[in-house]
Amino acid sequence: MADWTDKLPEAARTYFEGKRLDEVECIISDLPGIARGKAVPASKFAKQSYFHLPDSIFYQTITGDWGEAAGEDGFIERDMILKPDFTTASAAPWTGDWTLQVIHDAFDRDGEPIPFSPRNVLKRVVKMYHDKGWKPIVAPEMEFFLVAPNVDPAQGIKPMMGRSGRPAAARQAYSMTAVDEFGPVIDDIYDFAEFQGFEIDGITQEGGAGQLEINLRHGDPVKLADEVFYFKRLIREAALRHNCFATFMAKPIEDEPGSAMHIHHSIIEKETGQNIFSGPQGGETDAFYHFIAGLQNHLPAGLAVMAPYVNSYRRYVKDHAAPINLEWARDNRTTGIRVPLSGPEARRVENRIAGMDCNPYLGIALSLACGYLGLIQHERPRRQFYGDAYEGDGDIPQVMGDALDLFDQATALHEVLGPEFARVYGIVKRAEYEEFLQVISPWEREHLLMNV
């Protein structure tokens, strides 16, 4: 193996020890969170320090079309320079040969970060915290469904067949028997994660039929976003080995709960290691309330990033385990913002708004950006909520078009995320939304064709 392999993380070195590395996948996340890039022979990768991809991968919609996002110079597809981040090097254990994955960062010809690359957006937001002397810590929770193979989009999605030969059952949250039904898939998820050096904090059955949740250990936002990016792929690959699909759609099955990516946040002083949400005597600080206020005040305008598709808005339904407003409360899962039970050192704020369909880099960046605005502007939250938040009114957009309108006007958020990212993102998502509006649904044909 070549000298560059000395830069690999321990898990990757262990996995490939004594093996002949065949191929390296040079990858980067596009706006939806799809891995784009090139697969090259390991011998060629050893001789190159970068490779090129056109910047048009960030102008592409989820359907493969392009929004008018190229700007005044038109659609000329400039080459980006993609450089490997060897700290992200990870095995691809589901492949038939010995393959390494490496996440790359995107730069222009002058060496400046491409502003609409999702990983660069998150790095930009994290740097703003660092410039204030703060270190943000996050812990994502990933919800997803294991479903029966679906090769006909006209057919509804159905739960997968469990080990017992029966379809996965709903309303079995935290059931170990339900988890056992997916044992072979979960075993492969654990194995793949171990080979890739990822630490799973736990796997539980959620309330939906075939719905699982994986919790990750808290840590650096960029590192955790990399792991979620990798996890989506490894979970899909584990499912395919057992004749089922893993889906991260926000709402894949009618009358079932949706899938969220809950994000826990705490902020540490870089010099002292002190959690800024807790004072010397363990009480809640002004910073704690400012952060909550930032989420309350700016998440509506950022919802288009955390709920990036028309399907995303089907998740925000009363009494279906997803929030409908931005009330905050302690240990209350009906609110959009939750303060979990913890000691002062671990005091954190949970954002329950983001869907699992969002790009992990952008979802975490947006959540941190909202909290950052609350901190630097010394914003004050609404009073703590008591009771069932589903009994109150909703205060987040209910359709994608409204969310995009709010995002387009959110200049304060644009300055944190990057104005050029905001421009490109808004155009691409508007193109997706307008394309969806051209689709006539079965509901419309059933109820309107002969009745209106």
PDB file of N, CA, C and O in Angstrom, residues 153-156 254 314 439-449:
ATOM      1  N   PRO A 153     -43.480   3.161  -8.804  1.00  0.00           N
ATOM      2  CA  PRO A 153     -43.852   4.345  -8.034  1.00  0.00           C
ATOM      3  C   PRO A 153     -45.354   4.554  -7.908  1.00  0.00           C
ATOM      4  O   PRO A 153     -45.809   5.269  -7.006  1.00  0.00           O
ATOM      5  N   ALA A 154     -46.158   3.921  -8.797  1.00  0.00           N
ATOM      6  CA  ALA A 154     -47.606   4.074  -8.710  1.00  0.00           C
ATOM      7  C   ALA A 154     -48.197   3.288  -7.545  1.00  0.00           C
ATOM      8  O   ALA A 154     -49.345   3.522  -7.158  1.00  0.00           O
ATOM      9  N   GLN A 155     -47.433   2.369  -6.993  1.00  0.00           N
ATOM     10  CA  GLN A 155     -47.911   1.544  -5.888  1.00  0.00           C
ATOM     11  C   GLN A 155     -47.453   2.138  -4.555  1.00  0.00           C
ATOM     12  O   GLN A 155     -46.362   2.694  -4.441  1.00  0.00           O
ATOM     13  N   GLY A 156     -48.305   2.007  -3.533  1.00  0.00           N
ATOM     14  CA  GLY A 156     -47.942   2.492  -2.214  1.00  0.00           C
ATOM     15  C   GLY A 156     -46.808   1.683  -1.606  1.00  0.00           C
ATOM     16  O   GLY A 156     -46.588   0.525  -1.969  1.00  0.00           O
ATOM     17  N   GLU A 254     -48.610   6.115   4.297  1.00  0.00           N
ATOM     18  CA  GLU A 254     -49.805   6.808   4.797  1.00  0.00           C
ATOM     19  C   GLU A 254     -50.178   6.310   6.192  1.00  0.00           C
ATOM     20  O   GLU A 254     -50.042   5.125   6.504  1.00  0.00           O
ATOM     21  N   ARG A 314     -45.689  16.526   4.776  1.00  0.00           N
ATOM     22  CA  ARG A 314     -46.699  15.550   5.205  1.00  0.00           C
ATOM     23  C   ARG A 314     -46.380  15.014   6.602  1.00  0.00           C
ATOM     24  O   ARG A 314     -47.217  14.384   7.237  1.00  0.00           O
ATOM     25  N   VAL A 439     -47.610  17.555 -11.604  1.00  0.00           N
ATOM     26  CA  VAL A 439     -48.019  16.157 -11.445  1.00  0.00           C
ATOM     27  C   VAL A 439     -49.452  16.099 -10.929  1.00  0.00           C
ATOM     28  O   VAL A 439     -49.806  16.772  -9.953  1.00  0.00           O
ATOM     29  N   ILE A 440     -50.289  15.287 -11.565  1.00  0.00           N
ATOM     30  CA  ILE A 440     -51.674  15.069 -11.129  1.00  0.00           C
ATOM     31  C   ILE A 440     -51.711  13.781 -10.305  1.00  0.00           C
ATOM     32  O   ILE A 440     -51.304  12.724 -10.765  1.00  0.00           O
ATOM     33  N   SER A 441     -52.198  13.880  -9.076  1.00  0.00           N
ATOM     34  CA  SER A 441     -52.139  12.751  -8.149  1.00  0.00           C
ATOM     35  C   SER A 441     -53.344  11.828  -8.308  1.00  0.00           C
ATOM     36  O   SER A 441     -54.398  12.229  -8.832  1.00  0.00           O
ATOM     37  N   PRO A 442     -53.220  10.570  -7.822  1.00  0.00           N
ATOM     38  CA  PRO A 442     -54.385   9.659  -7.831  1.00  0.00           C
ATOM     39  C   PRO A 442     -55.576  10.238  -7.068  1.00  0.00           C
ATOM     40  O   PRO A 442     -56.726  10.027  -7.464  1.00  0.00           O
ATOM     41  N   TRP A 443     -55.349  10.957  -5.971  1.00  0.00           N
ATOM     42  CA  TRP A 443     -56.445  11.558  -5.208  1.00  0.00           C
ATOM     43  C   TRP A 443     -57.236  12.515  -6.088  1.00  0.00           C
ATOM     44  O   TRP A 443     -58.480  12.504  -6.064  1.00  0.00           O
ATOM     45  N   GLU A 444     -56.558  13.329  -6.867  1.00  0.00           N
ATOM     46  CA  GLU A 444     -57.259  14.281  -7.744  1.00  0.00           C
ATOM     47  C   GLU A 444     -58.087  13.556  -8.794  1.00  0.00           C
ATOM     48  O   GLU A 444     -59.222  13.943  -9.093  1.00  0.00           O
ATOM     49  N   ARG A 445     -57.517  12.492  -9.378  1.00  0.00           N
ATOM     50  CA  ARG A 445     -58.266  11.753 -10.396  1.00  0.00           C
ATOM     51  C   ARG A 445     -59.478  11.050  -9.788  1.00  0.00           C
ATOM     52  O   ARG A 445     -60.558  10.996 -10.389  1.00  0.00           O
ATOM     53  N   GLU A 446     -59.291  10.516  -8.560  1.00  0.00           N
ATOM     54  CA  GLU A 446     -60.398   9.778  -7.943  1.00  0.00           C
ATOM     55  C   GLU A 446     -61.556  10.693  -7.561  1.00  0.00           C
ATOM     56  O   GLU A 446     -62.724  10.370  -7.793  1.00  0.00           O
ATOM     57  N   HIS A 447     -61.259  11.848  -6.977  1.00  0.00           N
ATOM     58  CA  HIS A 447     -62.322  12.663  -6.386  1.00  0.00           C
ATOM     59  C   HIS A 447     -62.766  13.836  -7.259  1.00  0.00           C
ATOM     60  O   HIS A 447     -63.853  14.393  -7.021  1.00  0.00           O
ATOM     61  N   LEU A 448     -61.972  14.222  -8.215  1.00  0.00           N
ATOM     62  CA  LEU A 448     -62.326  15.402  -9.014  1.00  0.00           C
ATOM     63  C   LEU A 448     -62.743  15.098 -10.436  1.00  0.00           C
ATOM     64  O   LEU A 448     -63.501  15.852 -11.046  1.00  0.00           O
ATOM     65  N   LEU A 449     -62.264  13.987 -10.973  1.00  0.00           N
ATOM     66  CA  LEU A 449     -62.486  13.703 -12.392  1.00  0.00           C
ATOM     67  C   LEU A 449     -63.951  13.760 -12.779  1.00  0.00           C
ATOM     68  O   LEU A 449     -64.324  14.418 -13.756  1.00  0.00           O
TER      69      LEU A 449
END
